[in-house]
Amino acid sequence: MTPAHVAYGMWAAFGLRITPETIASWELQEGSPDETELAALAGALWCSPADLLGQPRSLHEYRLVRGMALSDVALQAGIPTAQYAEVERSGRWTGTDQQAAVLAAVLGLSARTHIELTGRHGKLADLLRSAASSRWQAYVKPVHKLLPKLEQSTVERILERLHDEYHKRSFSSLSWIDTSTETGSNSVDAGRQYLDQVTEHFWTHLDAVERQP
């Protein structure tokens, strides 16, 4: 199909007047269709919006893959449509934790995608750093509240591992000496380095747990 054929199909089936030049610009990734245009484009090409989008990268794209209207997602999540529209635009979550959990279920988001696309990765990192460096048991519920799709027992296992790994590195770093400096007395702060990457350690452990039979 040429761009002209696609443009005609969109007009004939959906009543949208799109020029062949616009279709060509989409193919060259010099522009992108809006929500209505995407649905019509998928119809003209006899495929689904998901086939055209590939791997979703935003809440907006996850919603399009599901073929849901913005108002329908907002209604199911229990927040005003205008508020949810701003969440999609800004990538910053302004609803409650319970509403976020419903949103994740409605859009089929993984735990990691859920956290990243609602802009709460910073909050999770703060909780994980505290859990690793202090009494991890106190942070099970707060982390589970952020990630309700996970079993609480899974959160417990991972936080305990983070705690153990952090303290092992901190203890070991006390005896590591960097002899490349003039003083030869600078300890390698492995514990601090671990905390800087604690979120990635968390996802790595979660992947390992989920792969277990």
Coordinates of C-alpha atoms in Angstrom, one line a residue:
M1 CA 0.0 0.0 0.0
T2 CA 1.2 3.5 -0.8
P3 CA 0.7 6.4 1.5
A4 CA -2.2 7.5 -0.9
H5 CA -3.9 4.1 -0.5
V6 CA -3.6 4.3 3.3
A7 CA -4.9 7.9 3.3
Y8 CA -7.9 6.8 1.2
G9 CA -8.6 3.9 3.5
M10 CA -8.7 6.2 6.5
W11 CA -11.1 8.5 4.8
A12 CA -13.3 5.8 3.4
A13 CA -13.7 3.8 6.6
F14 CA -13.4 6.5 9.3
G15 CA -14.0 9.8 7.6
L16 CA -10.6 11.2 8.4
R17 CA -9.0 13.5 5.8
I18 CA -5.3 12.7 6.1
T19 CA -2.9 13.6 3.3
P20 CA -0.5 11.0 1.8
E21 CA 2.3 13.4 2.8
T22 CA 1.3 13.1 6.4
I23 CA 1.2 9.3 6.2
A24 CA 4.7 9.4 4.7
S25 CA 5.9 11.6 7.6
W26 CA 4.6 9.1 10.1
E27 CA 6.5 6.3 8.3
L28 CA 9.7 8.3 8.5
Q29 CA 9.0 9.0 12.2
E30 CA 9.0 12.8 11.5
G31 CA 5.6 13.0 13.2
S32 CA 3.1 10.7 14.9
P33 CA -0.7 10.3 14.7
D34 CA -2.9 11.3 17.5
E35 CA -5.2 8.9 19.3
T36 CA -8.1 9.1 16.7
E37 CA -5.7 9.0 13.8
L38 CA -3.9 5.9 15.2
A39 CA -7.1 4.0 15.5
A40 CA -8.1 4.9 11.9
L41 CA -4.6 4.0 10.7
A42 CA -4.7 0.6 12.4
G43 CA -8.1 0.0 10.8
A44 CA -6.9 0.9 7.4
L45 CA -3.9 -1.4 7.7
W46 CA -6.0 -4.2 9.2
C47 CA -4.0 -4.4 12.4
S48 CA -4.3 -3.3 16.0
P49 CA -2.8 0.0 17.5
A50 CA -0.5 -2.3 19.5
D51 CA 1.0 -3.6 16.2
L52 CA 1.9 0.0 15.2
L53 CA 3.2 1.1 18.5
G54 CA 5.5 -1.7 19.3
Q55 CA 6.7 -1.7 22.9
P56 CA 4.8 1.0 24.8
R57 CA 6.9 3.7 26.5
S58 CA 4.3 5.8 28.3
L59 CA 1.0 5.5 30.1
H60 CA -0.6 7.1 27.0
E61 CA 0.8 4.3 24.7
Y62 CA -0.1 1.6 27.2
R63 CA -3.7 2.9 27.1
L64 CA -3.7 2.9 23.3
V65 CA -2.5 -0.6 23.2
R66 CA -5.4 -1.6 25.4
G67 CA -7.8 0.3 23.1
M68 CA -9.2 2.3 25.9
A69 CA -10.4 5.9 26.0
L70 CA -8.8 8.2 28.5
S71 CA -12.1 8.7 30.3
D72 CA -12.6 5.0 30.7
V73 CA -9.2 4.5 32.3
A74 CA -9.9 7.5 34.6
L75 CA -13.3 6.1 35.6
Q76 CA -11.9 2.7 36.4
A77 CA -9.0 4.2 38.4
G78 CA -11.5 6.4 40.3
I79 CA -10.0 9.7 39.4
P80 CA -11.3 12.7 37.4
T81 CA -10.6 12.5 33.7
A82 CA -8.8 15.9 33.7
Q83 CA -6.5 14.7 36.5
Y84 CA -5.6 11.5 34.7
A85 CA -5.0 13.4 31.5
E86 CA -2.5 15.5 33.3
V87 CA -0.8 12.4 34.7
E88 CA -0.4 11.1 31.2
R89 CA 1.0 14.4 30.1
S90 CA 3.4 15.0 33.0
G91 CA 4.3 11.5 34.0
R92 CA 3.7 12.5 37.7
W93 CA 1.2 10.5 39.7
T94 CA -1.2 12.6 41.8
G95 CA -3.7 10.0 42.8
T96 CA -3.7 7.6 45.8
D97 CA -1.7 4.4 46.1
Q98 CA -4.9 2.4 45.8
Q99 CA -5.8 4.2 42.6
A100 CA -2.3 3.6 41.3
A101 CA -2.8 -0.1 41.9
V102 CA -6.0 -0.1 40.0
L103 CA -4.4 1.7 37.1
A104 CA -1.6 -0.9 37.0
A105 CA -4.2 -3.6 36.7
V106 CA -6.3 -1.8 34.1
L107 CA -3.3 -1.1 31.8
G108 CA -1.5 -4.4 32.6
L109 CA 1.7 -2.7 33.9
S110 CA 4.6 -4.6 35.4
A111 CA 5.8 -3.5 38.8
R112 CA 8.8 -1.7 37.3
T113 CA 6.8 -0.1 34.5
H114 CA 4.2 1.0 37.0
I115 CA 6.7 2.7 39.2
E116 CA 8.6 4.4 36.4
L117 CA 5.7 5.7 34.4
T118 CA 3.9 7.2 37.4
G119 CA 7.1 9.0 38.4
R120 CA 7.5 7.3 41.8
H121 CA 10.9 5.7 41.3
G122 CA 12.5 8.3 43.6
K123 CA 10.1 7.4 46.4
L124 CA 10.9 3.7 46.0
A125 CA 14.6 4.4 46.0
D126 CA 14.4 6.3 49.3
L127 CA 12.5 3.4 50.9
L128 CA 15.0 0.8 49.5
R129 CA 18.0 2.8 50.8
S130 CA 16.5 3.0 54.2
A131 CA 15.5 -0.7 54.2
A132 CA 19.0 -1.8 53.2
S133 CA 20.9 0.4 55.7
S134 CA 18.6 0.1 58.7
R135 CA 15.9 -2.3 60.0
W136 CA 14.4 -3.7 56.8
Q137 CA 11.3 -5.1 58.4
A138 CA 9.9 -1.6 59.0
Y139 CA 9.9 -0.9 55.2
V140 CA 8.0 -4.0 54.0
K141 CA 4.6 -2.5 54.2
P142 CA 5.6 0.9 52.7
V143 CA 7.3 -0.8 49.7
H144 CA 4.4 -3.3 49.3
K145 CA 2.0 -0.3 49.3
L146 CA 3.9 1.2 46.4
L147 CA 4.0 -2.2 44.6
P148 CA 0.7 -3.9 45.5
K149 CA 1.0 -6.4 42.6
L150 CA 3.8 -8.1 44.4
E151 CA 3.3 -10.6 47.2
Q152 CA 4.3 -9.2 50.6
S153 CA 6.4 -12.3 51.1
T154 CA 8.3 -11.4 47.9
V155 CA 9.0 -7.9 49.2
E156 CA 10.2 -9.3 52.5
R157 CA 12.7 -11.7 50.8
I158 CA 14.1 -9.0 48.6
L159 CA 14.5 -6.4 51.3
E160 CA 16.2 -8.9 53.5
R161 CA 18.7 -9.6 50.7
L162 CA 19.3 -5.9 50.1
H163 CA 20.0 -5.5 53.8
D164 CA 22.4 -8.4 53.9
E165 CA 24.2 -7.4 50.7
Y166 CA 24.6 -3.8 51.8
H167 CA 26.0 -4.7 55.2
K168 CA 28.4 -7.3 53.8
R169 CA 29.8 -4.7 51.4
S170 CA 30.0 -2.0 54.1
F171 CA 31.9 -4.4 56.4
S172 CA 34.2 -5.5 53.7
S173 CA 35.0 -2.0 52.6
L174 CA 36.5 -1.2 56.0
S175 CA 39.5 -3.4 55.2
W176 CA 39.9 -2.3 51.5
I177 CA 42.7 0.3 51.1
D178 CA 43.2 2.3 47.9
T179 CA 47.0 2.4 47.5
S180 CA 46.8 4.5 44.3
T181 CA 46.5 7.7 46.3
E182 CA 49.3 9.6 47.9
T183 CA 48.1 8.9 51.4
G184 CA 47.2 5.3 50.7
S185 CA 44.5 5.4 53.4
N186 CA 41.3 6.0 51.5
S187 CA 38.8 3.2 52.1
V188 CA 36.5 2.1 49.2
D189 CA 33.0 2.9 50.1
A190 CA 31.3 -0.1 48.6
G191 CA 28.3 0.3 50.9
R192 CA 27.6 3.8 49.5
Q193 CA 28.0 2.6 45.9
Y194 CA 25.5 -0.2 46.7
L195 CA 22.9 2.3 48.0
D196 CA 23.4 4.4 44.9
Q197 CA 22.3 1.4 42.8
V198 CA 19.9 -0.1 45.2
T199 CA 16.8 0.2 42.9
E200 CA 18.6 -1.8 40.2
H201 CA 19.5 -4.4 42.7
F202 CA 15.9 -4.6 43.8
W203 CA 14.7 -5.2 40.2
T204 CA 17.4 -7.8 39.6
H205 CA 16.3 -9.7 42.7
L206 CA 12.7 -9.4 41.6
D207 CA 13.4 -10.8 38.2
A208 CA 15.2 -13.7 39.8
V209 CA 12.3 -14.5 42.1
E210 CA 9.8 -14.3 39.3
R211 CA 11.8 -16.7 37.2
Q212 CA 11.8 -19.3 39.9
P213 CA 9.3 -22.2 39.3

